[in-house]
PDB file of C-alpha atoms in Angstrom:
ATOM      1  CA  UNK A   1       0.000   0.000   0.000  1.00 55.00           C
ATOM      2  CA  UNK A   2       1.243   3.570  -0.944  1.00 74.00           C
ATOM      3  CA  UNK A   3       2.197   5.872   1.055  1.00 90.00           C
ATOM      4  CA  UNK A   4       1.242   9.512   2.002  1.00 95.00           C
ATOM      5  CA  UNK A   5       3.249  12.708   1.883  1.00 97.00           C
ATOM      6  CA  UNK A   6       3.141  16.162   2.726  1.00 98.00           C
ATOM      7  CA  UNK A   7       5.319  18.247   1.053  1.00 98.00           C
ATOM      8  CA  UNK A   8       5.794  22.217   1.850  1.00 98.00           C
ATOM      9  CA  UNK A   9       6.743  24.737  -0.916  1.00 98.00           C
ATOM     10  CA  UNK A  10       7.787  28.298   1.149  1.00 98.00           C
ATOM     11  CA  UNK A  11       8.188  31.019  -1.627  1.00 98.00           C
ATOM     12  CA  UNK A  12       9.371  34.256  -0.621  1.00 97.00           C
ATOM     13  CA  UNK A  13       8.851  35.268  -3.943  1.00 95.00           C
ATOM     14  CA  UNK A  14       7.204  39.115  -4.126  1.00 91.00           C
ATOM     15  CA  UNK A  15       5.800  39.113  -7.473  1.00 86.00           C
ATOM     16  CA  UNK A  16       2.577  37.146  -8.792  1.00 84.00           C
ATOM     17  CA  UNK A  17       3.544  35.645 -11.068  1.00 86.00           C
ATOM     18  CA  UNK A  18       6.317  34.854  -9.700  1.00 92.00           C
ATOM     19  CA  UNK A  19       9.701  33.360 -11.104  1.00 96.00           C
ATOM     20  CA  UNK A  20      10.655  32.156  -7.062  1.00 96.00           C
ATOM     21  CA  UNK A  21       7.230  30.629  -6.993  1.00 97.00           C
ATOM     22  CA  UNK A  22       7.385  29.024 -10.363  1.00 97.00           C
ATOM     23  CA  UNK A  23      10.918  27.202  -9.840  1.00 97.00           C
ATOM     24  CA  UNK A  24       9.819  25.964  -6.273  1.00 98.00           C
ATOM     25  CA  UNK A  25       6.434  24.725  -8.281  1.00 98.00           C
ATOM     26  CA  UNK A  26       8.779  22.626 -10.909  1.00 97.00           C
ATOM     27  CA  UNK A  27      10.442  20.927  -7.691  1.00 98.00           C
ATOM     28  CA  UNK A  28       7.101  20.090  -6.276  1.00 98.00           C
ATOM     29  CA  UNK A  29       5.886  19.082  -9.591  1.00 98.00           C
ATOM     30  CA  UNK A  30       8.884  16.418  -9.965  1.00 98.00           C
ATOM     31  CA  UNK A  31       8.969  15.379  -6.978  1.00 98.00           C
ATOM     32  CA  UNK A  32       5.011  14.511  -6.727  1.00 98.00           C
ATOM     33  CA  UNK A  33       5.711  12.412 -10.285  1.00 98.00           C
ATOM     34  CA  UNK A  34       8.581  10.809  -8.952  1.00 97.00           C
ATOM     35  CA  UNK A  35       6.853   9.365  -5.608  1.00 97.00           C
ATOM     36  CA  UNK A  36       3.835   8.510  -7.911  1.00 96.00           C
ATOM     37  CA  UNK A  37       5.864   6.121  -9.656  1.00 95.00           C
ATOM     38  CA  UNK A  38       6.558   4.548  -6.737  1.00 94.00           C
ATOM     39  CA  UNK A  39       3.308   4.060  -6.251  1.00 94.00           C
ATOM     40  CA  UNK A  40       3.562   7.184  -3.456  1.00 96.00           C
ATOM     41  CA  UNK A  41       0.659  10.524  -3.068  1.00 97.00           C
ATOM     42  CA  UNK A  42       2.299  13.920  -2.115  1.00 97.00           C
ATOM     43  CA  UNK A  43       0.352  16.332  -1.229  1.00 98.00           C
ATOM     44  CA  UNK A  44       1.429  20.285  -1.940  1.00 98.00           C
ATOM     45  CA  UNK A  45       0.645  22.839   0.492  1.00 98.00           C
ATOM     46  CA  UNK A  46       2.366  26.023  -0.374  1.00 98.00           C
ATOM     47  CA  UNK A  47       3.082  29.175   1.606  1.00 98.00           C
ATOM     48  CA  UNK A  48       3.512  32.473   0.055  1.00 98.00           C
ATOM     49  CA  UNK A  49       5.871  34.601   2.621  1.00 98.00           C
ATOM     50  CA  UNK A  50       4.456  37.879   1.064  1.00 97.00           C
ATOM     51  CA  UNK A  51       1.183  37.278   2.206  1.00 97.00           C
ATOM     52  CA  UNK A  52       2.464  37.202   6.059  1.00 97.00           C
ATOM     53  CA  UNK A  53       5.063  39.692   5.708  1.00 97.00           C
ATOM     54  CA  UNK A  54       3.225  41.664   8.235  1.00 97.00           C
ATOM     55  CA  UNK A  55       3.224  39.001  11.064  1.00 97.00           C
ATOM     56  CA  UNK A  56       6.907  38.311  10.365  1.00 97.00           C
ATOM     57  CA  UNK A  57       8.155  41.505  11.193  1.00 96.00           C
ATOM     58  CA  UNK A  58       5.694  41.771  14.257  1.00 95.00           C
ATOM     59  CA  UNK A  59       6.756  38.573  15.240  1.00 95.00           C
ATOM     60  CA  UNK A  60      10.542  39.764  14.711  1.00 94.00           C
ATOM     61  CA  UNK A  61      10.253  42.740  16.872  1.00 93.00           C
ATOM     62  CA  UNK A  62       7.395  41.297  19.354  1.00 90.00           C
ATOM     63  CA  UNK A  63       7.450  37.744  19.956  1.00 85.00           C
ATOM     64  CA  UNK A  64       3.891  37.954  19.032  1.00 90.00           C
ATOM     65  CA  UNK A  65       2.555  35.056  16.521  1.00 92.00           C
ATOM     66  CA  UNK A  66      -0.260  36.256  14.435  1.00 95.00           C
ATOM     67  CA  UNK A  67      -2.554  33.605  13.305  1.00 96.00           C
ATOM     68  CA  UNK A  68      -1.831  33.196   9.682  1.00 97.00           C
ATOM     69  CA  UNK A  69       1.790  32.405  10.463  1.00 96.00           C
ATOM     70  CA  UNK A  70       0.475  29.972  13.543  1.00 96.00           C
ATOM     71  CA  UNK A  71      -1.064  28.533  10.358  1.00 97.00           C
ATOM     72  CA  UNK A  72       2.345  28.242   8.523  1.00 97.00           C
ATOM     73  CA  UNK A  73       4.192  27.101  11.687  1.00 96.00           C
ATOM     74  CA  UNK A  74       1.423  24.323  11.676  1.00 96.00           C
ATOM     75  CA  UNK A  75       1.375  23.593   8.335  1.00 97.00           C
ATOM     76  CA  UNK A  76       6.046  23.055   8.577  1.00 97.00           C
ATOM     77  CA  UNK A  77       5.398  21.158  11.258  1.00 95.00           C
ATOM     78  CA  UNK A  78       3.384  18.676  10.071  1.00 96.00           C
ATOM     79  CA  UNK A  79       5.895  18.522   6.603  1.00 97.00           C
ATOM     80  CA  UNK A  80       7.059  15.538   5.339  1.00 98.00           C
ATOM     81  CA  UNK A  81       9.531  17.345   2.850  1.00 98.00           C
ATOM     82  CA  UNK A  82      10.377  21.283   2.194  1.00 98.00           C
ATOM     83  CA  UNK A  83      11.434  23.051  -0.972  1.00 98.00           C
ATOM     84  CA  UNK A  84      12.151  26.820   0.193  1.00 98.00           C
ATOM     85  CA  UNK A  85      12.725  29.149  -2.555  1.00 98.00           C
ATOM     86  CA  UNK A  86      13.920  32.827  -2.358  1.00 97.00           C
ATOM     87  CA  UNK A  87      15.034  35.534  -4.425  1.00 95.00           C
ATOM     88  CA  UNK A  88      18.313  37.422  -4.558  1.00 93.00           C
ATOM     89  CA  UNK A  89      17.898  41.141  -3.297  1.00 88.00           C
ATOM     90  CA  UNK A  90      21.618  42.837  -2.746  1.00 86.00           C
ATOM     91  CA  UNK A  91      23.775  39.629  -3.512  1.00 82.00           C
ATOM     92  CA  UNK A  92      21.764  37.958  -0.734  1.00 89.00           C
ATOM     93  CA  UNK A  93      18.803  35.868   0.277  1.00 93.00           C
ATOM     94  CA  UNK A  94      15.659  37.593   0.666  1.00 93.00           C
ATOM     95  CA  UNK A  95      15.431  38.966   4.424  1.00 95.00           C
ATOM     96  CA  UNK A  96      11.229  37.754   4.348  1.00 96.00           C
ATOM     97  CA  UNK A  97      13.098  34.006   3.748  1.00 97.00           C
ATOM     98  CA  UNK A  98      15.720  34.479   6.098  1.00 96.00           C
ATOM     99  CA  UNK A  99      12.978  36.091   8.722  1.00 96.00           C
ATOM    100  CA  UNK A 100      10.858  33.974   8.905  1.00 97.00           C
ATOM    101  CA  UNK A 101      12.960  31.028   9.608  1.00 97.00           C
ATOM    102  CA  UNK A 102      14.687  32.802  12.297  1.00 94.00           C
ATOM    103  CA  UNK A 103      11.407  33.008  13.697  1.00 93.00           C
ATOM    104  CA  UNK A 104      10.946  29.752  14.093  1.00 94.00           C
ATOM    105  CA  UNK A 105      11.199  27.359  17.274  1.00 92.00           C
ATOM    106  CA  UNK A 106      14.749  25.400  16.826  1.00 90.00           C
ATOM    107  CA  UNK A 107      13.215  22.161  17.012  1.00 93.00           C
ATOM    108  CA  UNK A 108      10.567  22.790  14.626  1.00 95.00           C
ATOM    109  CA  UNK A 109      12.484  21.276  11.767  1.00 96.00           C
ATOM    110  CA  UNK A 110      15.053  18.945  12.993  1.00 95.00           C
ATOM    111  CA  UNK A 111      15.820  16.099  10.388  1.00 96.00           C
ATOM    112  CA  UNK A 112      13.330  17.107   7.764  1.00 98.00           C
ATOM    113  CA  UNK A 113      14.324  17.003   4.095  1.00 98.00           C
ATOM    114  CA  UNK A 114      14.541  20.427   2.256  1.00 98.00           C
ATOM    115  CA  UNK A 115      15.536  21.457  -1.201  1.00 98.00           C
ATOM    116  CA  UNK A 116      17.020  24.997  -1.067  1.00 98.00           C
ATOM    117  CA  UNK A 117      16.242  26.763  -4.647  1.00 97.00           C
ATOM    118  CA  UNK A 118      17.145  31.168  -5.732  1.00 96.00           C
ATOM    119  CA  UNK A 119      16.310  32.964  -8.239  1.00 95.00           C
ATOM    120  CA  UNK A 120      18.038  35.692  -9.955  1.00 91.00           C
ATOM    121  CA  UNK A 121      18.291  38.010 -13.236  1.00 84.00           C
ATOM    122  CA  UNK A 122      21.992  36.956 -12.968  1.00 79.00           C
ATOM    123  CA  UNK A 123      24.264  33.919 -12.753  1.00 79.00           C
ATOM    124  CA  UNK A 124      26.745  36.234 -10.960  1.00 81.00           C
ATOM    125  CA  UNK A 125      24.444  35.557  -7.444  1.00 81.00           C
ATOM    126  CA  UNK A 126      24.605  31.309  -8.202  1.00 83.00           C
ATOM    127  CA  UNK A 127      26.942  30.761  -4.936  1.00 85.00           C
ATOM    128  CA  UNK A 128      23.618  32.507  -2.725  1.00 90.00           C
ATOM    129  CA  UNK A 129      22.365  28.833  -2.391  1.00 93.00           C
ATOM    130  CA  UNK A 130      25.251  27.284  -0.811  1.00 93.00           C
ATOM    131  CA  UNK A 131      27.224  30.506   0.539  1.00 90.00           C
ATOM    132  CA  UNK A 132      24.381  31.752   2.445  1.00 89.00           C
ATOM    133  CA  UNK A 133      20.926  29.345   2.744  1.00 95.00           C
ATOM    134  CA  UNK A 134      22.893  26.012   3.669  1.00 95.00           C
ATOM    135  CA  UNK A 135      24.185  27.607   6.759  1.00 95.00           C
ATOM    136  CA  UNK A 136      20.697  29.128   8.031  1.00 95.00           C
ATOM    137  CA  UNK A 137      19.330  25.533   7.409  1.00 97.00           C
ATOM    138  CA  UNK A 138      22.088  23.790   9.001  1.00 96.00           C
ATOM    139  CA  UNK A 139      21.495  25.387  12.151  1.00 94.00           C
ATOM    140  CA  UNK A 140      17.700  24.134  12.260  1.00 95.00           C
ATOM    141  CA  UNK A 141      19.109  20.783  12.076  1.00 95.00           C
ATOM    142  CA  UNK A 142      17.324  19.908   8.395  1.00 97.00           C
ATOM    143  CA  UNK A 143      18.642  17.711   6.022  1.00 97.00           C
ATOM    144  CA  UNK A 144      19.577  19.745   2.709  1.00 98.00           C
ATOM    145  CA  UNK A 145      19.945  17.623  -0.171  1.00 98.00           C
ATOM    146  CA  UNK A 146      22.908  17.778  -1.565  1.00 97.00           C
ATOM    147  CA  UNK A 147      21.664  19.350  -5.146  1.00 97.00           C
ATOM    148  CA  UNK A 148      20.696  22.814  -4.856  1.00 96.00           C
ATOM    149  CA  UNK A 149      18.623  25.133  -7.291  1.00 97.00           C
ATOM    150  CA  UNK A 150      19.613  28.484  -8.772  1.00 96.00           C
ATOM    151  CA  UNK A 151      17.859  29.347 -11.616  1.00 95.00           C
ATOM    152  CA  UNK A 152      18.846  32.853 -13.877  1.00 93.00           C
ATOM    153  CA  UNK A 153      17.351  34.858 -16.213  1.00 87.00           C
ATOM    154  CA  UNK A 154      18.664  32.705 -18.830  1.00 88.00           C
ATOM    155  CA  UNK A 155      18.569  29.368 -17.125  1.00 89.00           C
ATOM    156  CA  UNK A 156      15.189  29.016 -18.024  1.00 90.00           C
ATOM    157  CA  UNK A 157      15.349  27.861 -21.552  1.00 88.00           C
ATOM    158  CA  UNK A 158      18.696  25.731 -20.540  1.00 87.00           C
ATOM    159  CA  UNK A 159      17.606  21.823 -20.265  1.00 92.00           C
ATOM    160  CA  UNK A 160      20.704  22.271 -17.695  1.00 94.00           C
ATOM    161  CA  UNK A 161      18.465  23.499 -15.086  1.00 95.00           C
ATOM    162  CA  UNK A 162      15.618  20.786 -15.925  1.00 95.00           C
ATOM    163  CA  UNK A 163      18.113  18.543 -14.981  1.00 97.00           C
ATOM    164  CA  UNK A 164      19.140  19.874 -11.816  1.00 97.00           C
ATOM    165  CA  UNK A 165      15.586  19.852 -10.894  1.00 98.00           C
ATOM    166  CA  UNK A 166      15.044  16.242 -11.245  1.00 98.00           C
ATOM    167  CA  UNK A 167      18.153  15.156  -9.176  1.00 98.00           C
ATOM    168  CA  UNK A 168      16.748  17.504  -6.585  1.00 98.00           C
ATOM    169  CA  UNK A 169      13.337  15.932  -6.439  1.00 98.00           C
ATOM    170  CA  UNK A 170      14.706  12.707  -6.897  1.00 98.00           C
ATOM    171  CA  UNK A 171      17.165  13.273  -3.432  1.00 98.00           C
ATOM    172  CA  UNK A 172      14.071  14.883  -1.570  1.00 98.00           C
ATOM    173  CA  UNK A 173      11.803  11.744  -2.392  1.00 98.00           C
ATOM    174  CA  UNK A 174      14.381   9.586  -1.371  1.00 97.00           C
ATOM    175  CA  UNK A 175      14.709  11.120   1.785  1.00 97.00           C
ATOM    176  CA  UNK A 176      10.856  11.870   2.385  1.00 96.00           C
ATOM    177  CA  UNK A 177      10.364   7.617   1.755  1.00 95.00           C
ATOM    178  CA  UNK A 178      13.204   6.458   4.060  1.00 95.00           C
ATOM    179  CA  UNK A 179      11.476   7.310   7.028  1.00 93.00           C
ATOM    180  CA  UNK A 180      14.383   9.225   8.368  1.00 93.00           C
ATOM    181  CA  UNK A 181      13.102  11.920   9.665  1.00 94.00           C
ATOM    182  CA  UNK A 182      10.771   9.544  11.807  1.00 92.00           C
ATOM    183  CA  UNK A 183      13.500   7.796  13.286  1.00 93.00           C
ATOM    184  CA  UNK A 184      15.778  10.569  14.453  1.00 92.00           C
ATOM    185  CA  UNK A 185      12.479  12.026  16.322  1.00 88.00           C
ATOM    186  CA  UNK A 186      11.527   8.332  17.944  1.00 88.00           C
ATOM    187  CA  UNK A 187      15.219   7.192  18.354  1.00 86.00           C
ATOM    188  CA  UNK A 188      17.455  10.183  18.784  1.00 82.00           C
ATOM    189  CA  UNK A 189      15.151  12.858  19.652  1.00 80.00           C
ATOM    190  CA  UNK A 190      17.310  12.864  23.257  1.00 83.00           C
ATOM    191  CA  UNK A 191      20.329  12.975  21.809  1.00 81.00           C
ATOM    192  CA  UNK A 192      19.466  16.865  20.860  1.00 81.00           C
ATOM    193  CA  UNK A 193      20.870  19.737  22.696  1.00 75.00           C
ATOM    194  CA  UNK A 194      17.168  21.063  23.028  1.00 78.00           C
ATOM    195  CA  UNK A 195      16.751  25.321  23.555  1.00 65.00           C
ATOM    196  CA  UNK A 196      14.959  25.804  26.940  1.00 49.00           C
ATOM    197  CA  UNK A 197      11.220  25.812  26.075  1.00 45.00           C
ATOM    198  CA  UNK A 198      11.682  23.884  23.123  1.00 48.00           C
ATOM    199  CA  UNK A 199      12.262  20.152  24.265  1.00 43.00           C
ATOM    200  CA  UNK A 200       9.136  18.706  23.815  1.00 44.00           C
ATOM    201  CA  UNK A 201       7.809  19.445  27.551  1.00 40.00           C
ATOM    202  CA  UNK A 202      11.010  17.512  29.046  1.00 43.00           C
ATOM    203  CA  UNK A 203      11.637  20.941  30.199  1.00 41.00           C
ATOM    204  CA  UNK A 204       9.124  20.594  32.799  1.00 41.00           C
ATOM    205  CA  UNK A 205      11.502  18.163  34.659  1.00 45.00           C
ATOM    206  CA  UNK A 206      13.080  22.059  35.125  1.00 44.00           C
ATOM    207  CA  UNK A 207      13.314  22.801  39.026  1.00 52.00           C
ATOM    208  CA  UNK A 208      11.829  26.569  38.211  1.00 48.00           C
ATOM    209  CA  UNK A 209      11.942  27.077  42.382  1.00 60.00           C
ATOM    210  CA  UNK A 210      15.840  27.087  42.445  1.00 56.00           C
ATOM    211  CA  UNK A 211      17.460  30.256  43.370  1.00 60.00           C
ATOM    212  CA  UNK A 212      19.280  29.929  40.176  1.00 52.00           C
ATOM    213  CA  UNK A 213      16.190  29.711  38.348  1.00 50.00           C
ATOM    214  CA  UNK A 214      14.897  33.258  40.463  1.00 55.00           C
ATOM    215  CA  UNK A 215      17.878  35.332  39.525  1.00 57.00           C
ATOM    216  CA  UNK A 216      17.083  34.123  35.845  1.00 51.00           C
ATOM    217  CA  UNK A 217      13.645  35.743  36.150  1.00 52.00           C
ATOM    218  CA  UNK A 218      15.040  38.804  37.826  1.00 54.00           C
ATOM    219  CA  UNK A 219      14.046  37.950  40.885  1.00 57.00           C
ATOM    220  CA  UNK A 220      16.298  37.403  44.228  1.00 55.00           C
ATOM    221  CA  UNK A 221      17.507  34.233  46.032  1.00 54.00           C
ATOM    222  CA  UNK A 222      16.306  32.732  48.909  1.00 54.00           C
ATOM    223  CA  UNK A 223      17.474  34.043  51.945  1.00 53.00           C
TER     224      UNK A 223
END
């Protein structure tokens, strides 16, 4: 019997249409073939980083989670694979990409499966991928497959790119149908150096009455 999937496309692309949007649809697109052949259903659920650019920055400056990016935390969460896909701005990632991950819990992502894809009107920016996004993504823990994406102005019309797209989805699925993900979260998931507030609720085992624990909170000791 086939299995399910749920993969995540997060497109910080600005523009509708949008070439960020459309490269990150061409991963999905091969990597929901792929699995099919397989005998495999993935299931798209997409989330457009311009629509909750508001939130972000509220969220950057308050803490405060609006409910269309609870939505999108949610919706990561429950992710079986990623393909995140940003455009260049200033020989960079977009800050809305880079944002909103930063925004997110550390443990939200640990050992899931992403394909990192950028878009640009020049091949000049083709290191962003590796020199910039691998690092953000390492330090959530995810898995990046070891292809990445960077499509140019004229790398559309290059079967070169096609190419590059299909050993990307083909990595993703692979990882996606191993079940890895799965097993570092029932095998290993104590093995993590968790944040505080961010383990799971093992943190309640926490002795929040210790004097160290007081100062923390600004309070005072215990005489």
């Amino acid at each position: 019997m086939g299995q399910n999937f749920q993969l995540v496309v997060v497109s910080a692309g600005t523009s509708d249409p949008s070439s960020t949007r459309l490269l990150a649809d061409r991963v999905a697109g091969r990597v929901t073939t792929l699995a099919g052949k397989r005998g495999q259903t993935v299931v798209t659920k997409v989330i457009e980083l311009r629509e909750l650019a508001t939130e972000i920055a509220n969220a950057l400056v308050s803490n405060h989670i609006g409910p269309k990016l609870q939505n999108a935390v949610a919706t990561l969460q429950h992710a079986d694979g990623i393909v995140a896909s940003t455009p260049v701005y200033k020989a960079g990632a977009s800050g809305l990409l880079t944002s909103f991950f930063q925004i997110l819990d550390n443990d939200l992502l640990i050992a899931k499966p992403v394909v990192l894809a950028a878009t640009a009107g020049t091949a000049r920016h083709a290191l962003v991928v590796d020199d910039q996004m691998r690092g953000l993504f390492a330090y959530l823990r995810t898995v990046v497959v070891p292809t990445s994406l960077f499509a140019s102005t004229e790398d559309w019309q290059d079967n070169g790119l096609n190419k590059r797209i299909d050993r990307a989805a083909l990595e993703l699925v692979a990882l996606m149908t191993s079940g890895f993900e799965k097993t570092v979260r029932d095998e290993s998931w104590g093995s993590y150096q968790h944040e505080y507030g961010s383990a799971g609720g093992t943190e309640l085992t926490i002795d929040l009455d210790s004097d160290l624990m007081r100062l923390a909170a600004g309070g005072g000791a215990a005489n």
